[in-house]
Coordinates of C-alpha atoms in Angstrom, one line a residue:
M1 CA 89.8 -73.3 -164.3
E2 CA 89.9 -71.4 -167.5
Q3 CA 88.1 -74.2 -169.4
S4 CA 85.3 -74.1 -166.8
V5 CA 84.8 -70.4 -167.3
K6 CA 84.8 -70.8 -171.1
G7 CA 82.2 -73.6 -170.9
K8 CA 79.9 -71.4 -168.8
K9 CA 80.2 -68.6 -171.4
R10 CA 79.3 -71.0 -174.2
L11 CA 76.3 -72.3 -172.2
K12 CA 75.0 -68.7 -171.6
I13 CA 75.3 -67.9 -175.4
G14 CA 73.4 -71.0 -176.3
V15 CA 70.6 -70.2 -173.9
N16 CA 70.2 -66.7 -175.4
W17 CA 70.0 -68.2 -178.9
L18 CA 67.4 -70.7 -177.7
I19 CA 65.3 -67.9 -176.2
C20 CA 65.5 -65.8 -179.4
S21 CA 64.5 -68.7 -181.5
T22 CA 61.6 -69.5 -179.3
I23 CA 60.4 -65.8 -179.5
L24 CA 60.7 -65.8 -183.3
T25 CA 58.8 -69.1 -183.5
V26 CA 56.0 -67.8 -181.3
A27 CA 55.7 -64.6 -183.3
G28 CA 55.6 -66.4 -186.6
V29 CA 53.0 -68.8 -185.4
G30 CA 50.9 -65.9 -184.1
G31 CA 51.1 -64.0 -187.4
W32 CA 50.1 -67.1 -189.3
L33 CA 47.1 -67.6 -187.0
F34 CA 46.1 -63.9 -187.4
F35 CA 46.4 -64.1 -191.2
V36 CA 44.2 -67.3 -191.3
R37 CA 41.7 -65.7 -189.0
S38 CA 41.5 -62.5 -191.1
R39 CA 41.1 -64.5 -194.3
N40 CA 38.3 -66.5 -192.8
Q41 CA 36.5 -63.4 -191.6
S42 CA 36.7 -61.7 -195.1
S43 CA 35.5 -64.8 -196.9
K44 CA 32.4 -65.1 -194.6
A45 CA 29.2 -63.9 -196.5
V46 CA 26.7 -61.4 -194.9
A47 CA 22.9 -61.6 -195.7
L48 CA 21.4 -58.2 -196.5
P49 CA 18.4 -57.0 -198.6
V50 CA 19.3 -56.3 -202.2
V51 CA 17.0 -54.4 -204.7
V52 CA 17.4 -53.9 -208.4
V53 CA 17.8 -50.2 -209.5
N54 CA 14.8 -49.2 -211.6
Q55 CA 13.5 -46.1 -213.3
G56 CA 10.4 -44.3 -212.0
D57 CA 8.7 -41.0 -211.3
V58 CA 9.6 -38.6 -208.6
E59 CA 7.1 -36.0 -207.5
I60 CA 6.7 -33.1 -205.0
T61 CA 3.1 -32.6 -204.1
V62 CA 0.9 -30.2 -202.1
S63 CA -2.1 -31.9 -200.4
E64 CA -5.2 -30.2 -199.1
G65 CA -8.9 -31.0 -198.6
G66 CA -11.7 -29.4 -200.5
K67 CA -15.3 -29.4 -201.5
L68 CA -16.6 -30.6 -204.9
E69 CA -18.9 -28.2 -206.8
L70 CA -20.4 -28.1 -210.2
G71 CA -19.0 -25.8 -212.8
G72 CA -20.7 -22.4 -212.9
Q73 CA -22.6 -23.3 -209.7
Q74 CA -24.6 -20.2 -208.8
E75 CA -27.5 -19.0 -206.7
I76 CA -30.3 -17.4 -208.7
K77 CA -31.9 -14.6 -206.6
S78 CA -35.1 -12.6 -206.6
P79 CA -34.7 -9.4 -208.7
T80 CA -37.2 -7.4 -206.5
N81 CA -40.0 -7.9 -204.0
V82 CA -42.2 -10.4 -205.8
I83 CA -44.6 -13.3 -205.2
V84 CA -43.7 -16.7 -206.7
E85 CA -46.5 -17.5 -209.2
R86 CA -45.2 -20.9 -210.1
V87 CA -42.0 -23.0 -209.8
L88 CA -41.5 -24.9 -213.1
V89 CA -38.6 -27.1 -212.0
K90 CA -37.6 -29.5 -209.2
I91 CA -34.3 -30.7 -207.7
G92 CA -32.4 -32.8 -210.2
D93 CA -34.0 -31.5 -213.3
R94 CA -31.7 -30.8 -216.3
V95 CA -32.2 -27.4 -218.0
E96 CA -30.8 -25.7 -221.0
K97 CA -29.7 -22.0 -221.2
G98 CA -32.8 -19.8 -221.5
D99 CA -35.3 -22.4 -220.1
K100 CA -38.0 -21.0 -217.8
L101 CA -37.4 -21.8 -214.2
V102 CA -39.7 -19.7 -212.0
I103 CA -42.6 -17.4 -212.9
L104 CA -42.9 -14.3 -210.6
R105 CA -45.7 -11.8 -210.1
N106 CA -45.0 -8.1 -209.6
K107 CA -48.2 -6.1 -209.0
E108 CA -46.4 -2.8 -208.6
G109 CA -44.6 -3.1 -211.9
Q110 CA -47.9 -3.9 -213.7
R111 CA -49.5 -0.9 -212.1
N112 CA -46.6 1.3 -213.1
L113 CA -46.8 0.1 -216.7
A114 CA -50.5 1.0 -216.9
D115 CA -49.8 4.4 -215.5
Q116 CA -47.0 4.9 -217.9
D117 CA -49.2 4.0 -220.9
L118 CA -51.8 6.6 -219.8
Q119 CA -49.1 9.2 -219.4
I120 CA -47.7 8.4 -222.9
K121 CA -51.2 8.6 -224.4
S122 CA -51.8 12.0 -222.7
K123 CA -48.4 13.3 -224.0
E124 CA -49.2 12.1 -227.5
L125 CA -52.4 14.0 -227.4
A126 CA -50.6 17.1 -226.1
L127 CA -47.9 16.7 -228.8
A128 CA -50.5 16.4 -231.6
R129 CA -52.2 19.6 -230.3
S130 CA -48.8 21.4 -230.2
Q131 CA -48.1 20.2 -233.8
E132 CA -51.5 21.7 -234.8
K133 CA -50.4 24.9 -233.1
V134 CA -47.3 25.0 -235.2
L135 CA -49.4 24.7 -238.3
E136 CA -51.7 27.5 -237.0
A137 CA -48.7 29.6 -236.2
Q138 CA -47.3 29.0 -239.7
E139 CA -50.7 30.1 -241.1
K140 CA -50.6 33.2 -239.0
L141 CA -47.2 34.0 -240.1
A142 CA -48.2 33.6 -243.7
T143 CA -51.2 35.8 -243.1
A144 CA -49.1 38.4 -241.5
Q145 CA -46.7 38.3 -244.5
R146 CA -49.6 38.7 -246.9
E147 CA -51.0 41.6 -244.8
L148 CA -47.8 43.4 -245.3
R149 CA -48.9 43.7 -249.0
Q150 CA -52.7 43.5 -248.7
P151 CA -55.2 45.3 -246.4
I152 CA -57.7 43.4 -244.4
K153 CA -60.9 42.7 -246.3
K154 CA -64.5 42.2 -245.2
Y155 CA -64.2 38.6 -246.4
D156 CA -61.4 38.0 -243.9
I157 CA -63.6 39.3 -241.0
E158 CA -66.5 37.1 -242.1
N159 CA -64.2 34.1 -242.4
Q160 CA -62.9 34.8 -238.9
Q161 CA -66.4 35.0 -237.5
L162 CA -67.1 31.6 -239.1
K163 CA -64.1 30.2 -237.4
I164 CA -65.4 31.4 -234.0
V165 CA -68.8 29.8 -234.7
R166 CA -67.2 26.5 -235.6
A167 CA -65.0 26.7 -232.4
R168 CA -68.2 27.3 -230.3
E169 CA -69.9 24.4 -231.9
K170 CA -66.8 22.3 -231.1
V171 CA -67.0 23.4 -227.5
K172 CA -70.6 22.3 -227.3
E173 CA -69.7 18.9 -228.8
I174 CA -66.9 18.5 -226.3
Q175 CA -69.2 19.4 -223.4
Q176 CA -71.7 16.9 -224.6
K177 CA -69.0 14.3 -224.9
I178 CA -67.8 15.1 -221.3
L179 CA -71.4 14.7 -220.0
T180 CA -71.8 11.4 -221.8
L181 CA -68.5 10.1 -220.4
K182 CA -69.4 11.1 -216.9
Q183 CA -72.7 9.3 -217.2
Q184 CA -70.9 6.3 -218.6
L185 CA -68.4 6.5 -215.7
E186 CA -71.3 6.5 -213.2
R187 CA -72.9 3.5 -214.8
E188 CA -69.6 1.6 -214.8
R189 CA -69.1 2.5 -211.1
K190 CA -72.5 1.2 -210.2
K191 CA -72.0 -2.0 -212.3
Q192 CA -68.6 -2.6 -210.7
Q193 CA -70.2 -2.0 -207.3
I194 CA -72.8 -4.6 -208.0
D195 CA -70.2 -7.1 -209.4
N196 CA -68.1 -6.6 -206.3
E197 CA -71.1 -7.3 -204.1
K198 CA -71.9 -10.4 -206.1
Q199 CA -68.4 -11.6 -205.8
Q200 CA -68.3 -10.9 -202.1
L201 CA -71.6 -12.8 -201.6
A202 CA -70.1 -15.7 -203.6
L203 CA -67.0 -15.6 -201.4
T204 CA -69.0 -15.5 -198.2
R205 CA -71.1 -18.5 -199.4
T206 CA -67.9 -20.4 -200.3
Q207 CA -66.5 -19.6 -196.8
E208 CA -69.7 -20.9 -195.3
K209 CA -69.2 -24.1 -197.4
V210 CA -65.7 -24.4 -195.8
A211 CA -67.3 -24.2 -192.4
E212 CA -69.9 -26.8 -193.4
A213 CA -67.2 -29.0 -194.8
K214 CA -65.2 -28.7 -191.6
Y215 CA -68.3 -29.6 -189.6
R216 CA -69.0 -32.6 -191.8
L217 CA -65.4 -33.7 -191.5
R218 CA -65.6 -33.6 -187.7
A219 CA -68.8 -35.5 -187.8
E220 CA -67.3 -38.1 -190.2
R221 CA -64.3 -38.5 -187.9
N222 CA -66.5 -39.0 -184.8
K223 CA -68.5 -41.5 -186.7
L224 CA -65.4 -43.3 -187.8
K225 CA -64.1 -43.5 -184.2
N226 CA -67.5 -44.9 -183.1
Q227 CA -67.4 -47.5 -185.9
Q228 CA -63.8 -48.4 -185.2
L229 CA -64.8 -49.0 -181.6
L230 CA -67.8 -51.1 -182.7
A231 CA -65.6 -53.0 -185.2
S232 CA -63.0 -53.8 -182.6
K233 CA -65.8 -55.4 -180.6
G234 CA -67.2 -57.2 -183.6
F235 CA -70.5 -55.4 -183.7
I236 CA -70.2 -54.2 -187.3
A237 CA -68.6 -55.6 -190.4
G238 CA -65.3 -54.4 -191.8
D239 CA -67.0 -53.3 -195.0
E240 CA -69.0 -50.7 -193.1
L241 CA -65.8 -49.4 -191.4
Q242 CA -64.1 -49.2 -194.8
A243 CA -67.1 -47.3 -196.3
Q244 CA -66.9 -44.9 -193.4
Q245 CA -63.2 -44.4 -194.0
E246 CA -64.0 -43.6 -197.7
Q247 CA -66.6 -41.1 -196.5
L248 CA -64.1 -39.5 -194.3
R249 CA -61.6 -39.2 -197.1
G250 CA -64.3 -37.7 -199.3
A251 CA -65.1 -35.2 -196.6
E252 CA -61.4 -34.3 -196.3
S253 CA -61.1 -33.9 -200.1
N254 CA -64.3 -31.8 -200.2
L255 CA -62.8 -29.5 -197.5
K256 CA -59.6 -29.1 -199.4
D257 CA -61.5 -28.3 -202.6
T258 CA -63.7 -25.8 -200.9
E259 CA -60.7 -24.1 -199.3
L260 CA -59.0 -24.0 -202.7
E261 CA -62.1 -22.4 -204.1
V262 CA -62.0 -19.7 -201.4
K263 CA -58.4 -18.9 -202.3
N264 CA -59.2 -18.8 -206.0
Q265 CA -62.2 -16.5 -205.4
K266 CA -60.1 -14.2 -203.3
L267 CA -57.4 -14.1 -206.0
E268 CA -60.0 -13.4 -208.7
T269 CA -61.5 -10.7 -206.5
R270 CA -58.1 -9.0 -206.2
I271 CA -57.4 -9.3 -209.9
K272 CA -60.8 -7.9 -210.8
Q273 CA -60.3 -5.0 -208.4
M274 CA -57.0 -4.2 -210.0
E275 CA -58.6 -4.4 -213.5
Q276 CA -61.5 -2.1 -212.3
E277 CA -58.9 0.3 -210.9
R278 CA -57.0 0.3 -214.2
Q279 CA -60.3 0.9 -216.1
R280 CA -61.3 3.7 -213.8
E281 CA -57.8 5.3 -214.2
E282 CA -58.0 5.0 -218.0
Q283 CA -61.5 6.5 -218.0
R284 CA -60.2 9.3 -215.8
Q285 CA -57.3 10.0 -218.1
N286 CA -59.7 10.0 -221.1
L287 CA -61.9 12.5 -219.2
L288 CA -58.9 14.6 -218.4
A289 CA -57.9 14.5 -222.1
I290 CA -61.3 15.6 -223.2
Q291 CA -61.4 18.4 -220.6
S292 CA -58.0 19.5 -221.9
E293 CA -59.5 19.5 -225.3
L294 CA -62.3 21.6 -224.1
R295 CA -60.0 24.1 -222.5
E296 CA -58.1 24.3 -225.8
A297 CA -61.3 24.8 -227.7
I298 CA -62.3 27.6 -225.3
L299 CA -58.9 29.0 -225.7
T300 CA -59.3 28.8 -229.4
I301 CA -62.5 30.8 -229.2
K302 CA -60.8 33.4 -227.2
T303 CA -57.9 33.4 -229.6
E304 CA -60.1 33.6 -232.7
T305 CA -62.3 36.3 -231.0
G306 CA -59.2 38.3 -230.2
A307 CA -58.0 37.9 -233.8
L308 CA -61.5 39.1 -234.9
K309 CA -61.3 42.1 -232.7
R310 CA -57.8 42.9 -234.0
M311 CA -59.1 42.6 -237.6
Q312 CA -62.0 44.9 -236.8
L313 CA -59.7 47.4 -235.2
E314 CA -57.4 47.1 -238.1
Q315 CA -60.2 48.3 -240.3
K316 CA -60.7 51.3 -238.1
R317 CA -57.2 52.2 -237.6
A318 CA -53.8 51.6 -239.2
T319 CA -52.0 48.9 -237.2
P320 CA -48.3 48.5 -237.7
E321 CA -48.2 45.5 -239.9
Q322 CA -44.6 44.9 -239.2
E323 CA -45.4 44.4 -235.5
K324 CA -47.9 41.7 -236.4
L325 CA -45.4 39.9 -238.5
L326 CA -42.9 39.9 -235.7
S327 CA -45.5 38.6 -233.3
A328 CA -46.5 35.8 -235.7
R329 CA -42.8 34.8 -236.1
S330 CA -42.5 34.8 -232.3
E331 CA -45.5 32.5 -231.9
L332 CA -44.2 30.1 -234.5
R333 CA -40.8 29.9 -232.7
E334 CA -42.6 29.2 -229.4
A335 CA -44.8 26.6 -231.0
I336 CA -41.9 24.8 -232.6
S337 CA -40.0 24.9 -229.3
T338 CA -43.0 23.5 -227.5
V339 CA -43.2 20.6 -230.0
K340 CA -39.5 19.8 -229.5
N341 CA -39.9 19.8 -225.7
E342 CA -43.0 17.6 -225.8
T343 CA -41.3 15.2 -228.3
T344 CA -38.4 14.9 -225.9
E345 CA -40.7 14.2 -223.0
L346 CA -42.7 11.6 -225.0
Q347 CA -39.5 9.8 -226.0
R348 CA -38.3 9.9 -222.3
S349 CA -41.7 8.4 -221.3
K350 CA -41.3 5.6 -223.9
V351 CA -37.8 4.8 -222.7
E352 CA -39.2 4.6 -219.1
R353 CA -42.0 2.3 -220.4
N354 CA -39.4 0.0 -222.1
A355 CA -37.5 -0.1 -218.8
I356 CA -40.7 -1.1 -216.9
I357 CA -41.3 -3.8 -219.6
A358 CA -37.8 -5.1 -219.2
K359 CA -38.2 -5.2 -215.5
L360 CA -41.5 -7.1 -215.9
Q361 CA -39.8 -9.6 -218.2
N362 CA -37.5 -10.3 -215.3
N363 CA -40.6 -11.8 -213.7
I364 CA -39.8 -14.9 -215.7
V365 CA -36.6 -16.3 -214.3
T366 CA -34.6 -18.2 -216.9
A367 CA -31.6 -20.5 -216.7
P368 CA -28.3 -18.4 -217.3
I369 CA -26.5 -21.6 -218.2
S370 CA -27.2 -25.2 -219.2
G371 CA -27.0 -27.4 -216.1
K372 CA -28.8 -29.2 -213.3
I373 CA -31.1 -27.9 -210.6
L374 CA -29.3 -28.5 -207.3
D375 CA -31.7 -26.9 -204.8
V376 CA -35.1 -25.2 -204.9
K377 CA -35.7 -22.8 -202.0
V378 CA -39.1 -21.4 -202.9
K379 CA -42.7 -22.7 -203.4
N380 CA -45.8 -21.5 -205.2
G381 CA -47.4 -18.5 -203.6
E382 CA -44.5 -17.6 -201.4
G383 CA -43.4 -13.9 -201.1
M384 CA -39.8 -13.1 -201.8
E385 CA -37.7 -10.1 -200.9
T386 CA -35.1 -8.6 -203.2
G387 CA -31.9 -10.7 -203.3
K388 CA -33.4 -13.8 -201.7
V389 CA -32.2 -17.1 -203.2
L390 CA -34.8 -18.8 -205.4
L391 CA -32.8 -21.8 -206.5
V392 CA -29.3 -23.1 -207.1
L393 CA -28.0 -24.2 -210.5
G394 CA -24.8 -25.9 -211.7
N395 CA -23.3 -27.4 -214.8
P396 CA -22.8 -31.2 -214.3
R397 CA -20.5 -31.3 -217.4
K398 CA -17.9 -29.5 -215.4
E399 CA -16.8 -30.2 -211.8
I400 CA -14.5 -28.1 -209.7
V401 CA -13.0 -28.4 -206.2
K402 CA -12.4 -25.3 -204.1
L403 CA -9.4 -25.3 -201.8
Q404 CA -7.9 -23.1 -199.1
L405 CA -4.1 -23.5 -199.4
A406 CA -1.6 -22.5 -196.7
T407 CA 0.4 -19.5 -197.8
L408 CA 3.8 -21.4 -197.9
E409 CA 2.3 -24.2 -200.0
A410 CA 0.4 -21.8 -202.3
G411 CA 3.7 -20.3 -203.5
K412 CA 4.5 -23.7 -205.2
V413 CA 1.2 -24.0 -207.0
K414 CA 0.7 -22.8 -210.6
V415 CA -2.2 -22.7 -213.0
N416 CA -2.6 -25.9 -215.1
Q417 CA -0.6 -28.1 -212.8
L418 CA -1.7 -31.7 -212.5
A419 CA -4.0 -32.6 -209.6
R420 CA -5.3 -35.9 -208.2
I421 CA -8.7 -35.8 -206.5
K422 CA -9.6 -38.7 -204.2
T423 CA -12.8 -39.4 -202.4
I424 CA -12.6 -39.7 -198.6
G425 CA -13.5 -43.1 -197.0
P426 CA -13.4 -46.7 -197.9
S427 CA -13.2 -47.8 -201.5
A428 CA -11.8 -44.3 -202.4
K429 CA -11.9 -43.3 -206.0
Q430 CA -9.3 -41.2 -207.8
F431 CA -9.8 -38.6 -210.5
T432 CA -7.5 -36.2 -212.3
G433 CA -7.8 -32.5 -212.9
R434 CA -5.8 -29.3 -213.4
V435 CA -5.3 -26.2 -211.4
K436 CA -7.8 -23.7 -212.9
S437 CA -7.1 -20.6 -210.8
I438 CA -5.3 -19.5 -207.7
H439 CA -6.1 -16.3 -205.8
P440 CA -3.4 -13.6 -206.0
I441 CA -3.6 -12.8 -202.3
A442 CA -4.2 -14.6 -199.1
V443 CA -7.6 -14.0 -197.3
S444 CA -8.6 -14.6 -193.7
D445 CA -10.1 -18.0 -193.1
D446 CA -13.5 -17.5 -191.6
G447 CA -14.4 -21.2 -191.6
S448 CA -16.3 -21.1 -194.9
G449 CA -13.5 -22.5 -197.1
G450 CA -13.3 -26.1 -198.3
G451 CA -10.0 -26.9 -196.5
F452 CA -9.8 -29.2 -193.5
G453 CA -8.2 -27.9 -190.3
G454 CA -6.1 -24.8 -189.9
A455 CA -6.0 -22.4 -187.1
S456 CA -8.9 -20.0 -186.7
G457 CA -8.3 -16.8 -188.5
Q458 CA -5.2 -18.1 -190.4
A459 CA -4.7 -16.5 -193.8
K460 CA -5.4 -18.9 -196.7
V461 CA -5.1 -18.7 -200.4
P462 CA -8.2 -19.8 -202.3
A463 CA -7.6 -22.1 -205.3
T464 CA -9.8 -23.9 -207.8
I465 CA -9.3 -27.3 -209.4
E466 CA -11.2 -28.4 -212.5
L467 CA -11.7 -32.1 -213.1
D468 CA -10.8 -33.5 -216.5
K469 CA -14.0 -35.5 -216.6
P470 CA -17.2 -35.5 -214.6
S471 CA -16.9 -37.8 -211.5
S472 CA -20.6 -38.3 -210.9
L473 CA -19.9 -37.5 -207.2
I474 CA -22.6 -35.6 -205.2
P475 CA -21.9 -31.8 -205.2
G476 CA -20.8 -30.7 -201.8
S477 CA -18.7 -33.9 -201.2
Q478 CA -15.5 -33.5 -199.3
V479 CA -12.4 -34.8 -201.2
S480 CA -8.7 -34.7 -200.8
V481 CA -6.6 -33.1 -203.5
E482 CA -2.9 -33.7 -204.3
I483 CA -1.3 -31.1 -206.6
V484 CA 1.9 -32.1 -208.4
V485 CA 4.1 -29.0 -208.2
Q486 CA 7.3 -30.7 -209.5
Q487 CA 7.8 -34.0 -211.3
R488 CA 10.6 -36.1 -213.0
K489 CA 9.4 -39.0 -215.2
Q490 CA 11.3 -42.2 -216.0
V491 CA 14.5 -41.3 -214.1
V492 CA 16.7 -43.5 -211.8
T493 CA 15.2 -43.5 -208.3
V494 CA 16.1 -44.9 -205.0
N495 CA 14.5 -44.9 -201.6
F496 CA 15.8 -42.6 -198.9
E497 CA 16.8 -45.6 -196.6
A498 CA 19.3 -46.8 -199.2
I499 CA 21.3 -43.6 -199.2
Q500 CA 24.4 -43.3 -196.9
R501 CA 26.5 -40.2 -196.4
S502 CA 30.2 -39.8 -195.8
K503 CA 31.4 -36.3 -194.9
G504 CA 28.0 -35.0 -196.2
K505 CA 28.4 -36.6 -199.6
P506 CA 25.8 -39.3 -200.6
F507 CA 26.7 -42.8 -201.7
V508 CA 25.1 -46.3 -201.9
W509 CA 26.4 -49.8 -201.6
I510 CA 26.3 -51.9 -204.8
K511 CA 26.5 -55.7 -205.1
N512 CA 28.9 -56.2 -207.9
A513 CA 29.3 -59.2 -210.3
E514 CA 31.4 -61.0 -207.6
N515 CA 28.6 -60.6 -205.1
K516 CA 30.8 -58.3 -203.0
A517 CA 30.0 -54.9 -201.6
E518 CA 31.1 -51.9 -203.6
K519 CA 30.9 -48.3 -202.4
R520 CA 29.4 -46.0 -205.2
K521 CA 29.2 -42.2 -205.0
I522 CA 26.0 -40.7 -206.5
T523 CA 24.6 -37.3 -207.4
L524 CA 21.0 -36.6 -206.1
G525 CA 18.3 -34.7 -208.0
L526 CA 14.6 -34.0 -207.1
E527 CA 13.6 -35.4 -203.7
G528 CA 10.1 -36.7 -203.3
A529 CA 8.2 -37.9 -200.3
T530 CA 9.7 -41.4 -200.2
K531 CA 12.3 -41.6 -202.9
V532 CA 14.8 -39.4 -204.6
E533 CA 16.2 -38.9 -208.2
V534 CA 19.7 -40.1 -208.9
K535 CA 21.3 -38.0 -211.6
S536 CA 24.6 -39.9 -211.8
G537 CA 26.3 -42.9 -210.2
L538 CA 23.7 -45.6 -210.8
K539 CA 22.2 -47.3 -213.8
P540 CA 18.9 -49.2 -214.2
G541 CA 19.4 -53.0 -213.5
E542 CA 22.2 -52.6 -211.0
K543 CA 21.8 -54.3 -207.6
M544 CA 21.7 -52.0 -204.6
I545 CA 22.3 -53.1 -201.0
L546 CA 19.9 -51.9 -198.4
P547 CA 22.0 -51.4 -195.2
L548 CA 20.8 -52.5 -191.8
P549 CA 21.5 -50.6 -188.6
D550 CA 23.3 -53.5 -186.8
V551 CA 25.5 -54.6 -189.8
T552 CA 28.7 -52.9 -190.8
I553 CA 29.4 -53.0 -194.6
K554 CA 33.0 -52.7 -195.9
P555 CA 34.2 -52.7 -199.5
G556 CA 34.8 -56.3 -200.7
K557 CA 32.4 -57.8 -198.2
L558 CA 30.7 -60.9 -199.6
I559 CA 26.9 -60.2 -199.8
T560 CA 24.1 -62.7 -200.1
S561 CA 20.5 -61.6 -200.8
D562 CA 18.2 -61.7 -197.7

């Protein structure tokens, strides 16, 4: 019985050992299988894109659209109300600084110059007479000084009487001169009246010729229509039709010539009338000058007569000689003062004349710069008001682009920064330039700027780009401009898609010499539009893995190039 119980206990212990051995065996086999499986997974290669790390440029740019213009492009405007006499240039002409562009005609200025010349002549005559009065006053003063020591003699009275006689003779001469001048003026007036009537008759006859030419032209046109109808039916030869066409062209040319002759005669009539008016005014001023001389001569007679009476009275009674001396000194001072005033007035008139001449010289419009004629807005014979644009001029050796920058972008832009200018459209060309200027304040965008888009009324900052070399583009062309505000040259660069982040810190995957993935921390620098500068962590020539969204990379992973 006891042996049976012991045998059962030994059997139970053996079963337990068998179960434990089985469990250990299964666990060992499972661990071995897990190890083999893990080893196979780590040794399996993954195909991913691999790029070689290179050096390159990283840039931050500001882009905007603008309009190309020539350097120094400007509008040349009319200085005053004028008539365009002749336009000397046409669109596309090259001109040098100082070249004549347009000849203007200013009738009012020419009339003012003639009036000013007459005024100057009149003032010169008055000044000459005042200077003579100074000499006379000096003589009177010297006489008064002598009379303080010497009494008046009979000889002095006779001499004074002789002066009065000479003065009266001078009055007669001047009166005769005035009479002759008036007769001459009357003859000139009649002659001018006859000339005007002749010119008017000639103009009337020319106008009749215009009417005759128009009548002939209508007749030739009707005749041509009839012959064209007959020619279409074959009744007349083509030579007759061609001859009639030549006659029609001759009639048209004759009409144009006749109309031009009418215009020329009208212009000549106006010019002649202006010249006659100028001559009449000049003769009138001469007459006024002679009449003034006559008044002075009469005044001289009165003065000399008064002096004679004083001398005669001096013989009869004792006149205070000191009073006479004081009077002579007073007259001399007044005469000198008059000369100074008239000299000042004459100088002022000459200054005004120079101003009129300078204004008339503006009638010839010259080129302020060397350049190219971009537009001509006037034609011969056209009247222009003050400030109206005559033509547009620019310097083709310099080209600029005007921009309207957004305020946030404008803060990054500095003078002399590199700019790339590109044409818009297929086969776009690129040119380089520099930022020449940038406006210190933002201005309201009224739609006149060169930029594309932007909300209406949005504040913009005007800027100007100057091209390094002329582009030969048409002025006014729209272009796109890229301004380089920051730049790093020949630095290690990577594309943004290669950069990974772990807890906010950037890193990249490197394919090492064993073709396995290696995690590499990097320090970033300047970030451009598509790539970024790597300051540390990478070297040129290393192979960098470009991760894919559906592939997980772990350190030590075998990598093959995709």
